[in-house]
CSV table of C-alpha atoms in Angstrom, one decimal:
chain,number,residue,atom,x,y,z
A,1,UNK,CA,292.2,303.3,171.0
A,2,UNK,CA,294.5,300.3,172.1
A,3,UNK,CA,297.6,301.9,170.4
A,4,UNK,CA,296.9,305.3,172.5
A,5,UNK,CA,296.5,303.4,175.6
A,6,UNK,CA,300.0,301.7,175.1
A,7,UNK,CA,302.1,304.3,173.7
A,8,UNK,CA,303.0,307.9,174.8
A,9,UNK,CA,304.0,310.4,172.1
A,10,UNK,CA,305.6,313.4,173.8
A,11,UNK,CA,307.7,316.5,173.6
A,12,UNK,CA,310.8,316.4,176.1
A,13,UNK,CA,308.7,318.6,178.5
A,14,UNK,CA,305.9,316.1,178.7
A,15,UNK,CA,308.1,313.1,178.6
A,16,UNK,CA,309.8,313.7,182.0
A,17,UNK,CA,309.3,315.4,185.4
A,18,UNK,CA,310.0,319.2,185.4
A,19,UNK,CA,313.2,318.7,187.5
A,20,UNK,CA,316.3,317.4,185.7
A,21,UNK,CA,317.7,314.2,187.4
A,22,UNK,CA,320.7,315.2,189.5
A,23,UNK,CA,323.0,312.9,187.9
A,24,UNK,CA,322.6,314.7,184.7
A,25,UNK,CA,323.9,317.9,185.9
A,26,UNK,CA,325.7,317.3,189.3
A,27,UNK,CA,328.9,315.4,190.0
A,28,UNK,CA,328.6,313.0,192.8
A,29,UNK,CA,330.7,313.2,195.9
A,30,UNK,CA,334.1,311.5,195.2
A,31,UNK,CA,334.6,308.2,196.8
A,32,UNK,CA,338.4,307.8,197.9
A,33,UNK,CA,338.0,304.1,198.4
A,34,UNK,CA,336.1,303.4,195.3
A,35,UNK,CA,336.7,306.1,192.8
A,36,UNK,CA,335.0,306.3,189.4
A,37,UNK,CA,337.5,305.3,186.6
A,38,UNK,CA,337.8,304.2,183.0
A,39,UNK,CA,339.3,301.0,181.6
A,40,UNK,CA,340.2,300.5,177.9
A,41,UNK,CA,340.6,297.1,176.3
A,42,UNK,CA,339.9,295.0,173.5
A,43,UNK,CA,337.2,292.3,173.3
A,44,UNK,CA,338.1,289.4,170.9
A,45,UNK,CA,335.2,288.4,168.6
A,46,UNK,CA,335.6,285.8,165.7
A,47,UNK,CA,337.9,287.1,163.0
A,48,UNK,CA,338.5,290.6,164.7
A,49,UNK,CA,338.0,292.5,168.0
A,50,UNK,CA,336.2,295.5,169.4
A,51,UNK,CA,338.1,298.4,170.8
A,52,UNK,CA,336.1,299.1,174.0
A,53,UNK,CA,336.0,301.6,177.0
A,54,UNK,CA,334.3,300.7,180.3
A,55,UNK,CA,333.3,303.7,182.3
A,56,UNK,CA,333.3,302.4,186.0
A,57,UNK,CA,331.0,304.1,188.5
A,58,UNK,CA,332.2,305.2,192.0
A,59,UNK,CA,331.2,303.2,195.2
A,60,UNK,CA,331.5,299.8,196.7
A,61,UNK,CA,329.7,296.8,195.9
A,62,UNK,CA,328.1,295.4,192.6
A,63,UNK,CA,327.0,297.9,190.0
A,64,UNK,CA,324.3,297.8,187.3
A,65,UNK,CA,325.8,298.2,183.9
A,66,UNK,CA,324.7,299.8,180.6
A,67,UNK,CA,325.9,298.5,177.1
A,68,UNK,CA,325.8,301.7,174.9
A,69,UNK,CA,325.9,301.1,171.1
A,70,UNK,CA,326.6,303.8,168.7
A,71,UNK,CA,325.2,304.1,165.1
A,72,UNK,CA,326.4,303.9,161.6
A,73,UNK,CA,329.3,304.7,161.4
A,74,UNK,CA,329.4,306.1,164.9
A,75,UNK,CA,330.2,309.9,164.4
A,76,UNK,CA,327.9,310.5,167.5
A,77,UNK,CA,329.0,308.2,170.2
A,78,UNK,CA,326.7,309.6,172.9
A,79,UNK,CA,329.5,309.7,175.5
A,80,UNK,CA,327.6,312.4,177.4
A,81,UNK,CA,325.0,309.7,178.1
A,82,UNK,CA,327.6,307.5,179.4
A,83,UNK,CA,329.0,309.9,181.8
A,84,UNK,CA,325.5,310.8,183.0
A,85,UNK,CA,324.8,307.1,183.6
A,86,UNK,CA,328.1,306.6,185.4
A,87,UNK,CA,327.2,309.6,187.8
A,88,UNK,CA,323.9,307.7,188.4
A,89,UNK,CA,325.9,304.9,189.7
A,90,UNK,CA,326.1,302.7,186.5
A,91,UNK,CA,329.0,301.2,184.7
A,92,UNK,CA,328.8,301.9,181.0
A,93,UNK,CA,330.6,299.8,178.3
A,94,UNK,CA,331.1,301.5,174.9
A,95,UNK,CA,332.7,300.1,171.9
A,96,UNK,CA,333.5,300.2,168.2
A,97,UNK,CA,332.3,297.3,166.2
A,98,UNK,CA,334.9,295.3,164.5
A,99,UNK,CA,336.0,296.9,161.2
A,100,UNK,CA,334.9,300.3,162.4
A,101,UNK,CA,337.2,303.2,163.6
A,102,UNK,CA,340.2,301.0,163.8
A,103,UNK,CA,338.7,298.0,165.5
A,104,UNK,CA,340.3,294.9,163.7
A,105,UNK,CA,338.3,292.9,161.3
A,106,UNK,CA,335.6,293.6,158.6
A,107,UNK,CA,332.7,295.8,159.2
A,108,UNK,CA,329.1,294.3,158.3
A,109,UNK,CA,325.7,294.7,159.9
A,110,UNK,CA,325.7,291.0,160.6
A,111,UNK,CA,329.1,291.4,162.3
A,112,UNK,CA,327.8,294.4,164.3
A,113,UNK,CA,324.9,292.2,165.4
A,114,UNK,CA,327.2,289.6,166.5
A,115,UNK,CA,329.6,292.0,168.2
A,116,UNK,CA,326.6,293.5,170.2
A,117,UNK,CA,325.7,290.0,171.5
A,118,UNK,CA,329.3,289.2,172.3
A,119,UNK,CA,329.7,292.3,174.3
A,120,UNK,CA,326.6,291.3,176.4
A,121,UNK,CA,328.3,287.9,177.0
A,122,UNK,CA,331.5,289.6,177.9
A,123,UNK,CA,329.7,291.6,180.7
A,124,UNK,CA,328.5,288.3,182.2
A,125,UNK,CA,331.8,286.3,182.2
A,126,UNK,CA,332.9,285.5,185.6
A,127,UNK,CA,336.2,287.2,185.2
A,128,UNK,CA,334.6,290.4,184.0
A,129,UNK,CA,332.1,290.3,186.8
A,130,UNK,CA,334.7,289.8,189.4
A,131,UNK,CA,337.1,292.4,188.2
A,132,UNK,CA,334.6,295.3,187.6
A,133,UNK,CA,331.9,294.2,190.2
A,134,UNK,CA,329.0,293.9,187.8
A,135,UNK,CA,325.6,293.3,188.8
A,136,UNK,CA,324.4,290.8,186.2
A,137,UNK,CA,320.8,291.1,187.2
A,138,UNK,CA,320.7,294.6,186.0
A,139,UNK,CA,322.4,294.9,182.7
A,140,UNK,CA,320.6,297.3,180.3
A,141,UNK,CA,321.2,297.9,176.6
A,142,UNK,CA,320.9,301.2,174.9
A,143,UNK,CA,321.5,302.1,171.3
A,144,UNK,CA,321.4,305.0,168.8
A,145,UNK,CA,320.2,304.8,165.2
A,146,UNK,CA,321.8,301.6,163.8
A,147,UNK,CA,322.9,301.0,167.3
A,148,UNK,CA,319.2,300.9,168.3
A,149,UNK,CA,318.6,297.9,165.9
A,150,UNK,CA,321.8,296.1,167.3
A,151,UNK,CA,320.7,296.8,170.8
A,152,UNK,CA,317.2,295.3,170.2
A,153,UNK,CA,318.8,292.5,168.3
A,154,UNK,CA,321.1,291.5,171.2
A,155,UNK,CA,318.6,292.0,173.9
A,156,UNK,CA,315.9,289.7,172.1
A,157,UNK,CA,318.7,287.0,171.9
A,158,UNK,CA,319.6,287.5,175.7
A,159,UNK,CA,316.8,287.0,178.2
A,160,UNK,CA,318.9,288.2,181.1
A,161,UNK,CA,318.9,291.9,179.7
A,162,UNK,CA,316.9,293.9,182.1
A,163,UNK,CA,315.9,296.8,180.0
A,164,UNK,CA,316.1,298.3,176.6
A,165,UNK,CA,316.3,302.0,175.5
A,166,UNK,CA,316.4,302.9,171.9
A,167,UNK,CA,317.4,306.4,170.7
A,168,UNK,CA,315.9,307.2,167.2
A,169,UNK,CA,316.4,303.6,166.2
A,170,UNK,CA,317.1,302.4,162.6
A,171,UNK,CA,314.7,299.9,161.2
A,172,UNK,CA,316.5,298.1,158.2
A,173,UNK,CA,313.2,296.8,157.0
A,174,UNK,CA,312.0,300.3,156.6
A,175,UNK,CA,315.0,301.2,154.6
A,176,UNK,CA,314.5,298.1,152.5
A,177,UNK,CA,310.9,299.3,151.6
A,178,UNK,CA,312.2,302.7,150.7
A,179,UNK,CA,314.6,301.1,148.3
A,180,UNK,CA,311.7,300.5,146.0
A,181,UNK,CA,311.6,304.1,145.1
A,182,UNK,CA,314.2,306.1,143.1
A,183,UNK,CA,314.3,308.7,145.9
A,184,UNK,CA,314.7,306.1,148.6
A,185,UNK,CA,317.5,304.4,146.8
A,186,UNK,CA,319.2,307.7,146.2
A,187,UNK,CA,319.0,308.7,149.8
A,188,UNK,CA,320.4,305.3,151.0
A,189,UNK,CA,323.3,305.5,148.6
A,190,UNK,CA,324.2,308.9,149.8
A,191,UNK,CA,323.9,308.0,153.4
A,192,UNK,CA,326.2,304.9,152.9
A,193,UNK,CA,328.8,306.8,150.7
A,194,UNK,CA,329.2,309.4,153.5
A,195,UNK,CA,329.5,306.6,156.2
A,196,UNK,CA,332.0,304.4,154.7
A,197,UNK,CA,335.4,306.0,155.4
A,198,UNK,CA,335.8,304.8,158.9
A,199,UNK,CA,334.6,301.2,158.0
A,200,UNK,CA,336.9,298.5,156.8
A,201,UNK,CA,335.8,296.1,154.1
A,202,UNK,CA,332.3,297.2,153.5
A,203,UNK,CA,330.5,298.6,150.4
A,204,UNK,CA,327.3,299.8,149.4
A,205,UNK,CA,326.4,296.5,147.7
A,206,UNK,CA,327.6,294.4,150.6
A,207,UNK,CA,325.7,296.4,153.2
A,208,UNK,CA,322.5,296.6,151.0
A,209,UNK,CA,322.7,293.0,150.2
A,210,UNK,CA,322.6,292.0,153.9
A,211,UNK,CA,319.4,293.9,154.7
A,212,UNK,CA,317.7,293.0,151.5
A,213,UNK,CA,318.7,289.2,151.8
A,214,UNK,CA,317.6,288.5,155.4
A,215,UNK,CA,314.3,290.3,156.1
A,216,UNK,CA,313.4,287.9,159.0
A,217,UNK,CA,316.4,289.1,161.0
A,218,UNK,CA,316.8,292.8,159.8
A,219,UNK,CA,313.3,293.9,161.0
A,220,UNK,CA,313.2,296.0,164.2
A,221,UNK,CA,309.6,295.2,164.9
A,222,UNK,CA,310.3,291.5,164.9
A,223,UNK,CA,313.3,292.0,167.2
A,224,UNK,CA,311.2,293.9,169.6
A,225,UNK,CA,308.5,291.3,169.6
A,226,UNK,CA,311.1,288.7,170.3
A,227,UNK,CA,312.4,290.9,173.2
A,228,UNK,CA,309.0,290.4,175.0
A,229,UNK,CA,307.6,292.2,178.0
A,230,UNK,CA,310.7,293.5,179.6
A,231,UNK,CA,311.1,297.4,180.2
A,232,UNK,CA,311.4,299.0,176.9
A,233,UNK,CA,311.5,302.7,175.7
A,234,UNK,CA,311.8,304.1,172.1
A,235,UNK,CA,312.7,307.7,171.8
A,236,UNK,CA,312.3,308.9,168.3
A,237,UNK,CA,313.3,312.1,166.6
A,238,UNK,CA,310.7,313.9,164.5
A,239,UNK,CA,313.5,315.5,162.3
A,240,UNK,CA,315.4,312.3,162.1
A,241,UNK,CA,314.0,308.7,161.6
A,242,UNK,CA,311.2,308.9,164.1
A,243,UNK,CA,308.9,307.0,161.6
A,244,UNK,CA,311.0,304.0,162.2
A,245,UNK,CA,310.3,304.2,165.9
A,246,UNK,CA,306.7,304.7,165.5
A,247,UNK,CA,306.3,301.6,163.1
A,248,UNK,CA,308.7,299.4,165.4
A,249,UNK,CA,306.7,300.4,168.5
A,250,UNK,CA,303.3,299.5,166.8
A,251,UNK,CA,304.7,296.1,165.7
A,252,UNK,CA,305.9,295.4,169.3
A,253,UNK,CA,302.7,296.4,171.1
A,254,UNK,CA,301.2,292.8,171.0
A,255,UNK,CA,304.2,291.3,172.8
A,256,UNK,CA,304.9,294.3,175.0
A,257,UNK,CA,301.9,296.3,176.1
A,258,UNK,CA,304.1,298.2,178.6
A,259,UNK,CA,306.5,299.6,175.9
A,260,UNK,CA,306.8,303.4,175.8
A,261,UNK,CA,307.1,305.4,172.8
A,262,UNK,CA,308.1,309.0,172.8
A,263,UNK,CA,308.8,311.3,169.6
A,264,UNK,CA,310.5,314.5,170.2
A,265,UNK,CA,310.7,317.5,167.8
A,266,UNK,CA,314.5,317.3,167.3
A,267,UNK,CA,317.0,316.0,164.9
A,268,UNK,CA,318.6,312.4,164.6
A,269,UNK,CA,321.5,313.4,166.9
A,270,UNK,CA,319.2,315.1,169.5
A,271,UNK,CA,321.5,318.2,168.9
A,272,UNK,CA,319.2,320.5,170.8
A,273,UNK,CA,318.0,318.2,173.4
A,274,UNK,CA,321.0,316.5,174.9
A,275,UNK,CA,320.2,317.4,178.6
A,276,UNK,CA,316.7,316.2,178.1
A,277,UNK,CA,318.0,313.0,176.4
A,278,UNK,CA,320.5,312.1,179.2
A,279,UNK,CA,317.6,312.8,181.7
A,280,UNK,CA,315.2,310.5,179.9
A,281,UNK,CA,317.9,307.7,179.9
A,282,UNK,CA,318.9,308.2,183.5
A,283,UNK,CA,315.3,308.0,184.7
A,284,UNK,CA,314.7,304.8,182.7
A,285,UNK,CA,317.9,303.2,184.3
A,286,UNK,CA,316.4,304.3,187.7
A,287,UNK,CA,313.2,302.5,186.9
A,288,UNK,CA,315.2,299.3,186.0
A,289,UNK,CA,317.4,299.4,189.2
A,290,UNK,CA,315.5,301.8,191.7
A,291,UNK,CA,318.0,301.1,194.5
A,292,UNK,CA,320.7,303.1,192.7
A,293,UNK,CA,320.8,306.8,193.4
């Protein structure tokens, strides 16, 4: 009974109001003085760097900012979500982890975790805040698949994060448990093999060794418990890895009774639900920063 009171499991139609948020389907009025824009740059981190793009929203004053993290390896970057969030008045920082898609350095899950945290710190540096007019009281992290784990990991380590939105998040602990079966090991080997080409320096053995070797860190439920009672939504995909989201949400309920879980009947990339996904994200952001249109 407690679990049912805490989490909502719904289809897209039940997870949101009937009307689509205007920012999802309507361009805002142009602002000649403070136009929307895009800035590309490199964020240095340890022995590498992250190729990054900041989508900047139109309008004067400070802006809330979303850090949007892609998955493994990042074929789906969810840039339609970045555009919708920007139309809603949010800056959006997207990036490629070091060692991925041409970013200098070596890719690993540990490096990706460190990179997500470094990106959060970049958004709060005085020079960044001044240049891009960032409201540091309204920084939200969102992530898809592996990026969902990295988002939770970074947000748990940074108490100034105002909200966390996870899209069919990957739980490494779930993968490690599946490796105990021949079918689970074969599926993981096939996934890693298909995802390695855009990653520098990573191998099946190195990546698998990471998640097997540090169960305390690579556990989504633990990361969410550490995140505490700040706004949290997990949106799983029934035809993807929604079971990961369900387990992680259950693990998090003791620390965060207001956490929200939705599981939609779609695939891991939300291929047939992109408008609904953008709507869910924008509505979540509006709840974190309600003064933004």
